[in-house]
Amino acid sequence: MTTAAPNPATTDTAGAPPRQASPGPSTWDDAVLAAALMAVDPAGTGGISVRALAGPVRDQWLSIMRDFQPEGTPIRRVPLHISDGRLLGGLDLAATLNAGRPVAERGLLVEADGGVIELAMAERIAPGTAARLTMAFDAGEVVLERDGLGMRNPSKFSVVALDEGVGEDEGLLNALLDRLAFHLELTPIRVHEAIVCDYDVEDILAARARLASVTIDGEQIEALCGTAMALGIPSLRASIFACRVACASAALEDRTEVTDEDLGVAGRLVLAPRATMLPPMEDPPDAEPPPPEPEEPDEEQNQSNEQQEPQELDDKVLEATQAAIPAGLLAQLQMGTLRRARARATGKAGAVQNAPSRGRPAGVLRGEPRAGLRLNVVETLRAAAPWQRLRREERARVGQHSTRIEIRQDDFRITRFKHKSETTTVFVVDASGSSALHRLAEVKGAVELLLADCYVRRDKVALVAFRGKTAEILLPPTRSLVRAKRTLAGLPGGGGTPLASGIDLGMILADAVQRRGGTPVLILMTDGRGNVARDGTGGRARAAEEATAAARAVRALEITSLLIDTSPRPQQQGRDLAREMGAVYLPLPHADATSLNQAVRATTQ
């Protein structure tokens, strides 16, 4: 094994640097090792998810990953908004119009056959693009049946997904993340640490030649699968990847059999980043078991030893894997908080809607360019190109000879756009006497913080308050933060709780926003105990029935809503109201304004 840049701090007396220092491999060492293992078995490992912002550390890792690829390996970078034609292939428009017959061009996935696909800004990739990518990834080929073409091209590649997401809200789609063996986090690595590389392309080529002869036995496979189960990893792909990585590690270290060290590498690099729970802790026995009887040690003792060996191997692999789990994650799991799977971030922006003439391009549709619709010239020509030969023959039969391109009405393609609608947050605040006694001051503080967040996002806010016998709109939808704060500061408290009237008025505002094409978010802050009916008369039973009916009306309109139970001791009424409303229920006893703000932000994201 050659060494590109030995580290003098870890060199022994013989002059050969060890593979791992005594404290264990660093994060950068594991990242380089993952790149080497992917190069050894690109089809078996699938690829790597690299979570890091653009910078010298990520550039250095990408340079090392590319250097590991044998000469002639195709590496293609896929931009974020790539078209289906460029990704999968399709009609070569210029060649088709020249030749008068359909001429195909290869897409990026076909060009990358036997190589590497680099996904730029992979956390924002469109679900449709990800679906086409994973379909080709699973099938190992690209099936093209469009634009008068029908063909199958081999397409086997590994994926390097560059995830630039910030926080847990942004990340790769689970369908793509599950197909990548390695999940790397390069953010904590400093520039001066990203210098050492213990492998080169000759090592990779030698390991590829040995990979087919590497063996892994059933006990080792069982140990990896047991570790995945103990860590709460639901996907079977993780166990398969772990086995392939263990074999690749043995081949890289010039071995033909998988050892415990290779299993530890597989657990550290493949299973540890996917952990969602801690392994169950076994209680120590109250007393030590009695020593085994000396009689009959032959067959029974041999069988017991054979049963203990896999268990000991499970413990070794689990211990190595658990040691690689970040300490912060271990603390969260011990508190009972499961790590959420990273999903595509939707943020708090409005819903994505189709638009005729504004927004981002989102494909094409067949249609005529009327009423402000934009004609897509390239796609129109692409639709007409396969038919030019037949149309010229038709003209020739009637004595008309022309080399012009004939466009017909069925060929027209218009550009389809999508845009995110404007979000309006409607706050419905309980200002009755019971709320004023307990939480109105804290609710005001939380609403002020939320108003500031809405102002930063340039969203509109509206404020509805209910107390006494009726509800009123204190602030119609606006972007004025000063006006909203002034109105909120002057909100008095006292009187009865006309809960149904408050829900009705908030629903009317939200429905009006929805009808205008916006995205409403209804936040109801109340203790859930109404005592005034819609007509202003008292009576808890009737008030509760009308509040339930109003909540069901909100659910029927499919309005995104959140109910914050602001009572000191949350009761069942609030939960029942949230269920009828189809809202997220958030009980917050003993919370201040900051806690309310953080809870609302976490729930509505």
Coordinates of C-alpha atoms in Angstrom, one line a residue, residues 184-548:
L184 CA -20.7 12.2 5.3
E185 CA -20.7 15.4 7.3
L186 CA -17.8 17.7 6.4
T187 CA -18.9 20.8 8.1
P188 CA -16.9 20.3 11.4
I189 CA -13.6 19.7 9.5
R190 CA -11.2 22.5 9.4
V191 CA -9.0 23.4 6.4
H192 CA -5.7 22.4 8.0
E193 CA -7.1 18.9 8.7
A194 CA -8.0 18.1 5.1
I195 CA -4.5 17.2 3.9
V196 CA -3.7 13.6 4.5
C197 CA -4.6 10.8 2.0
D198 CA -3.3 7.3 2.5
Y199 CA -4.5 5.9 -0.9
D200 CA -3.9 6.4 -4.6
V201 CA -5.4 5.1 -7.8
E202 CA -3.0 2.1 -8.0
D203 CA -4.5 1.0 -4.6
I204 CA -8.0 1.3 -6.0
L205 CA -7.2 -0.7 -9.1
A206 CA -5.6 -3.5 -7.1
A207 CA -8.5 -3.6 -4.7
R208 CA -11.0 -3.8 -7.6
A209 CA -9.1 -6.8 -8.9
R210 CA -9.3 -8.5 -5.5
L211 CA -12.9 -7.6 -4.7
A212 CA -14.4 -10.6 -6.5
S213 CA -12.4 -13.1 -4.4
V214 CA -13.3 -11.5 -1.0
T215 CA -15.6 -13.7 1.1
I216 CA -17.8 -12.8 4.0
D217 CA -19.4 -15.6 6.1
G218 CA -22.9 -15.9 7.5
E219 CA -22.0 -15.0 11.0
Q220 CA -20.5 -11.7 9.9
I221 CA -23.6 -10.9 7.8
E222 CA -25.8 -11.7 10.8
A223 CA -23.7 -9.4 13.0
L224 CA -24.2 -6.5 10.6
C225 CA -27.9 -7.1 10.3
G226 CA -28.3 -7.4 14.1
T227 CA -26.4 -4.1 14.5
A228 CA -28.7 -2.4 12.0
M229 CA -31.8 -3.7 13.9
A230 CA -30.3 -2.6 17.3
L231 CA -29.8 0.9 16.0
G232 CA -33.4 1.1 14.6
I233 CA -32.4 1.3 10.9
P234 CA -35.6 0.4 9.0
S235 CA -34.2 0.0 5.5
L236 CA -32.7 -3.3 4.3
R237 CA -30.4 -1.4 1.9
A238 CA -28.3 -0.3 4.9
S239 CA -27.4 -4.0 5.8
I240 CA -26.7 -4.8 2.1
F241 CA -24.4 -1.7 1.8
A242 CA -22.7 -2.6 5.1
C243 CA -21.8 -6.1 3.7
R244 CA -20.5 -4.6 0.4
V245 CA -18.5 -2.0 2.3
A246 CA -16.9 -4.6 4.5
C247 CA -15.8 -6.6 1.4
A248 CA -14.5 -3.5 -0.2
S249 CA -12.5 -2.6 3.0
A250 CA -11.0 -6.1 3.0
A251 CA -10.0 -5.8 -0.7
L252 CA -8.5 -2.3 -0.1
E253 CA -6.4 -3.8 2.8
D254 CA -5.1 -6.7 0.6
R255 CA -7.2 -9.4 2.3
T256 CA -9.4 -12.1 0.8
E257 CA -11.6 -12.6 3.9
V258 CA -13.6 -10.0 5.8
T259 CA -12.2 -9.5 9.4
D260 CA -13.6 -7.8 12.5
E261 CA -11.8 -4.6 11.5
D262 CA -13.7 -4.5 8.2
L263 CA -17.0 -5.0 10.0
G264 CA -16.1 -2.1 12.2
V265 CA -15.4 0.1 9.2
A266 CA -18.8 -0.9 7.7
G267 CA -20.6 -0.2 10.9
R268 CA -18.8 3.2 11.4
L269 CA -19.3 4.5 7.9
V270 CA -22.7 3.0 6.9
L271 CA -24.7 2.1 10.0
A272 CA -23.7 4.8 12.5
P273 CA -25.0 7.8 10.4
R274 CA -28.4 6.1 9.9
A275 CA -29.0 5.3 13.6
T276 CA -32.3 6.4 15.0
M277 CA -32.2 4.8 18.4
L278 CA -29.9 3.5 21.0
P279 CA -29.5 -0.3 21.4
P280 CA -31.4 -1.8 24.3
M281 CA -29.5 -1.8 27.5
E282 CA -29.5 -5.1 29.4
D283 CA -29.9 -5.0 33.2
P284 CA -27.0 -6.5 35.1
P285 CA -28.0 -9.8 36.8
D286 CA -28.6 -9.7 40.5
A287 CA -26.2 -12.5 41.2
E288 CA -23.6 -14.2 39.2
P289 CA -24.7 -17.5 37.6
P290 CA -23.2 -20.6 39.2
P291 CA -20.1 -22.1 37.7
P292 CA -20.8 -24.7 35.0
E293 CA -20.8 -28.3 36.2
P294 CA -17.6 -30.2 35.3
E295 CA -19.6 -33.2 34.0
E296 CA -20.4 -33.8 30.4
P297 CA -18.3 -31.0 28.8
D298 CA -18.2 -32.5 25.4
E299 CA -21.0 -31.7 23.0
E300 CA -23.1 -29.3 25.1
Q301 CA -20.1 -27.1 25.8
N302 CA -19.0 -27.0 22.2
Q303 CA -22.5 -26.0 21.1
S304 CA -22.7 -23.2 23.8
N305 CA -19.3 -21.9 22.6
E306 CA -20.6 -21.9 19.0
Q307 CA -23.6 -19.9 20.1
Q308 CA -21.6 -17.4 22.0
E309 CA -19.2 -16.5 19.2
P310 CA -21.8 -14.8 16.9
Q311 CA -23.1 -12.9 20.0
E312 CA -19.6 -11.7 20.8
L313 CA -19.1 -10.6 17.2
D314 CA -22.4 -8.7 17.4
D315 CA -21.2 -6.9 20.4
K316 CA -17.9 -5.9 18.8
V317 CA -19.6 -4.5 15.7
L318 CA -22.2 -2.7 17.8
E319 CA -19.6 -1.2 20.0
A320 CA -17.6 0.1 17.1
T321 CA -20.7 1.5 15.4
Q322 CA -22.0 3.1 18.6
A323 CA -18.7 4.8 19.2
A324 CA -19.0 6.5 15.8
I325 CA -22.4 8.0 16.6
P326 CA -22.1 11.7 17.4
A327 CA -22.3 12.5 21.1
G328 CA -25.0 15.1 20.6
L329 CA -27.2 12.5 18.8
L330 CA -26.6 10.0 21.6
A331 CA -27.8 12.6 24.1
Q332 CA -31.0 13.3 22.1
L333 CA -31.7 9.6 21.8
Q334 CA -31.3 9.1 25.5
M335 CA -33.8 11.8 26.1
G336 CA -36.3 9.9 23.9
T337 CA -36.1 12.3 20.9
L338 CA -35.7 10.4 17.7
R339 CA -33.7 12.0 15.0
R340 CA -36.0 13.0 12.2
A341 CA -35.2 11.8 8.7
R342 CA -34.0 14.6 6.6
A343 CA -36.6 15.5 4.1
R344 CA -36.9 18.1 1.5
A345 CA -37.3 21.5 3.1
T346 CA -40.5 23.3 2.4
G347 CA -40.0 26.1 4.8
K348 CA -42.8 28.5 5.6
A349 CA -43.2 29.8 2.1
G350 CA -46.5 29.5 0.4
A351 CA -47.7 26.4 -1.5
V352 CA -46.4 25.8 -5.0
Q353 CA -49.1 26.7 -7.6
N354 CA -49.3 26.6 -11.4
A355 CA -49.2 30.0 -13.1
P356 CA -49.7 30.9 -16.8
S357 CA -47.0 33.6 -17.2
R358 CA -44.9 34.0 -14.1
G359 CA -42.7 32.0 -11.8
R360 CA -40.1 29.4 -12.6
P361 CA -40.4 27.2 -15.7
A362 CA -41.8 23.8 -14.9
G363 CA -42.1 22.0 -18.2
V364 CA -44.3 22.4 -21.2
L365 CA -47.9 21.7 -22.2
R366 CA -49.6 21.3 -25.5
G367 CA -51.7 24.4 -26.3
E368 CA -51.9 27.6 -28.2
P369 CA -50.2 30.8 -27.1
R370 CA -53.3 32.7 -26.2
A371 CA -54.3 34.9 -23.2
G372 CA -50.7 35.7 -22.3
L373 CA -49.4 32.2 -22.5
R374 CA -45.8 32.0 -23.8
L375 CA -44.9 29.8 -26.8
N376 CA -41.9 27.6 -26.2
V377 CA -40.2 27.7 -29.6
V378 CA -37.6 25.0 -29.0
E379 CA -40.1 22.5 -27.7
T380 CA -42.5 23.4 -30.5
L381 CA -39.8 22.6 -33.0
R382 CA -38.9 19.4 -31.1
A383 CA -42.6 18.3 -31.4
A384 CA -42.7 19.0 -35.1
A385 CA -39.3 17.6 -36.1
P386 CA -40.2 13.9 -36.2
W387 CA -43.0 14.6 -38.7
Q388 CA -41.2 16.7 -41.3
R389 CA -40.5 13.8 -43.6
L390 CA -44.1 12.7 -43.7
R391 CA -45.3 16.3 -44.2
R392 CA -42.9 16.9 -47.0
E393 CA -44.1 13.7 -48.7
E394 CA -47.7 15.0 -48.3
R395 CA -46.8 18.3 -50.0
A396 CA -44.9 16.5 -52.8
R397 CA -48.0 14.4 -53.6
V398 CA -50.0 17.6 -54.3
G399 CA -47.1 19.1 -56.3
Q400 CA -45.7 21.4 -53.5
H401 CA -42.0 21.1 -52.9
S402 CA -40.5 23.0 -50.0
T403 CA -37.6 22.6 -47.6
R404 CA -39.3 24.8 -44.9
I405 CA -40.2 23.4 -41.5
E406 CA -43.9 22.9 -41.3
I407 CA -45.5 23.7 -38.0
R408 CA -49.1 22.7 -37.3
Q409 CA -51.4 23.5 -34.5
D410 CA -50.8 20.2 -32.7
D411 CA -47.1 21.1 -32.5
F412 CA -47.6 24.2 -30.3
R413 CA -46.1 23.9 -26.9
I414 CA -46.5 26.5 -24.2
T415 CA -44.2 27.0 -21.1
R416 CA -45.7 26.0 -17.8
F417 CA -44.7 28.0 -14.8
K418 CA -44.8 27.5 -11.0
H419 CA -44.5 29.9 -8.2
K420 CA -44.9 30.0 -4.5
S421 CA -48.0 31.8 -3.3
E422 CA -47.9 34.5 -0.6
T423 CA -48.4 33.2 2.9
T424 CA -50.7 35.0 5.3
T425 CA -50.6 34.0 9.0
V426 CA -53.9 34.6 10.8
F427 CA -53.5 34.9 14.6
V428 CA -56.8 34.2 16.5
V429 CA -56.1 35.2 20.1
D430 CA -58.3 34.4 23.1
A431 CA -58.5 37.7 25.0
S432 CA -61.2 36.6 27.5
G433 CA -61.1 36.9 31.2
S434 CA -59.7 33.4 31.8
S435 CA -56.9 34.0 29.3
A436 CA -56.1 37.4 30.6
L437 CA -55.8 36.0 34.1
H438 CA -53.3 33.3 33.0
R439 CA -51.4 33.8 29.7
L440 CA -52.5 36.9 27.7
A441 CA -49.2 38.7 28.4
E442 CA -47.2 35.7 27.3
V443 CA -49.4 35.2 24.2
K444 CA -48.8 38.9 23.3
G445 CA -45.1 38.4 23.5
A446 CA -45.1 35.3 21.4
V447 CA -47.3 36.9 18.8
E448 CA -44.8 39.8 18.6
L449 CA -41.9 37.5 18.0
L450 CA -43.9 35.6 15.4
L451 CA -44.8 38.9 13.7
A452 CA -41.2 39.7 13.4
D453 CA -40.5 36.3 11.8
C454 CA -43.3 37.0 9.3
Y455 CA -41.9 40.4 8.5
V456 CA -38.5 38.9 7.7
R457 CA -40.1 36.4 5.3
R458 CA -42.3 39.3 3.8
D459 CA -45.4 37.4 4.7
K460 CA -48.7 39.0 5.6
V461 CA -50.2 38.8 9.1
A462 CA -53.7 39.3 10.4
L463 CA -55.0 39.5 14.0
V464 CA -58.3 38.4 15.3
A465 CA -59.3 38.7 18.9
F466 CA -62.4 37.3 20.7
R467 CA -63.7 38.3 24.1
G468 CA -66.9 39.3 25.7
K469 CA -69.7 38.4 23.3
T470 CA -68.1 38.7 19.9
A471 CA -64.9 38.5 17.9
E472 CA -63.4 41.3 15.9
I473 CA -60.7 41.8 13.3
L474 CA -58.1 44.0 15.0
L475 CA -55.7 43.9 12.0
P476 CA -56.5 42.9 8.4
P477 CA -53.8 41.2 6.4
T478 CA -50.8 43.5 6.3
R479 CA -47.0 43.6 6.1
S480 CA -46.7 46.5 8.5
L481 CA -44.9 45.3 11.5
V482 CA -45.2 48.6 13.4
R483 CA -49.0 48.7 12.9
A484 CA -49.3 45.0 14.0
K485 CA -47.3 45.6 17.2
R486 CA -49.3 48.8 18.0
T487 CA -52.6 46.9 17.5
L488 CA -51.4 44.0 19.6
A489 CA -50.2 46.2 22.5
G490 CA -53.6 47.8 22.7
L491 CA -55.5 44.5 23.0
P492 CA -57.5 44.5 26.2
G493 CA -58.5 41.4 28.0
G494 CA -61.6 40.4 30.0
G495 CA -65.1 39.0 29.5
G496 CA -66.5 35.8 28.3
T497 CA -65.1 33.3 25.7
P498 CA -67.0 33.3 22.4
L499 CA -64.7 30.6 21.0
A500 CA -67.0 29.7 18.0
S501 CA -67.2 33.3 16.9
G502 CA -63.4 33.6 17.0
I503 CA -62.9 30.5 14.9
D504 CA -65.5 31.6 12.4
L505 CA -63.9 35.0 11.9
G506 CA -60.4 33.5 11.5
M507 CA -61.8 30.9 9.1
I508 CA -63.4 33.7 7.0
L509 CA -60.1 35.6 6.8
A510 CA -58.2 32.4 5.9
D511 CA -60.7 31.4 3.3
A512 CA -60.6 34.8 1.6
V513 CA -56.8 34.5 1.4
Q514 CA -57.1 31.0 -0.1
R515 CA -59.6 32.2 -2.7
R516 CA -57.2 34.9 -3.8
G517 CA -54.6 32.3 -4.5
G518 CA -52.6 32.8 -1.2
T519 CA -51.6 30.3 1.4
P520 CA -53.3 30.9 4.8
V521 CA -51.9 29.6 8.1
L522 CA -54.4 29.8 11.0
I523 CA -52.9 29.9 14.5
L524 CA -55.5 29.7 17.3
M525 CA -54.3 30.6 20.8
T526 CA -56.9 29.6 23.4
D527 CA -57.6 27.4 26.4
G528 CA -60.3 25.6 24.4
R529 CA -63.1 26.3 27.0
G530 CA -65.8 28.5 25.4
N531 CA -68.7 29.7 27.4
V532 CA -70.5 32.2 25.0
A533 CA -72.5 31.1 21.9
R534 CA -72.5 32.8 18.6
D535 CA -75.6 34.9 19.5
G536 CA -73.9 36.2 22.6
T537 CA -75.8 34.1 25.1
G538 CA -74.1 32.1 27.8
G539 CA -74.0 28.4 28.2
R540 CA -70.9 26.1 28.1
A541 CA -72.7 23.1 26.4
R542 CA -74.0 25.1 23.5
A543 CA -70.8 27.1 23.2
A544 CA -68.8 23.8 23.0
E545 CA -71.1 22.4 20.3
E546 CA -70.8 25.5 18.2
A547 CA -67.0 25.6 18.6
T548 CA -66.8 22.0 17.5

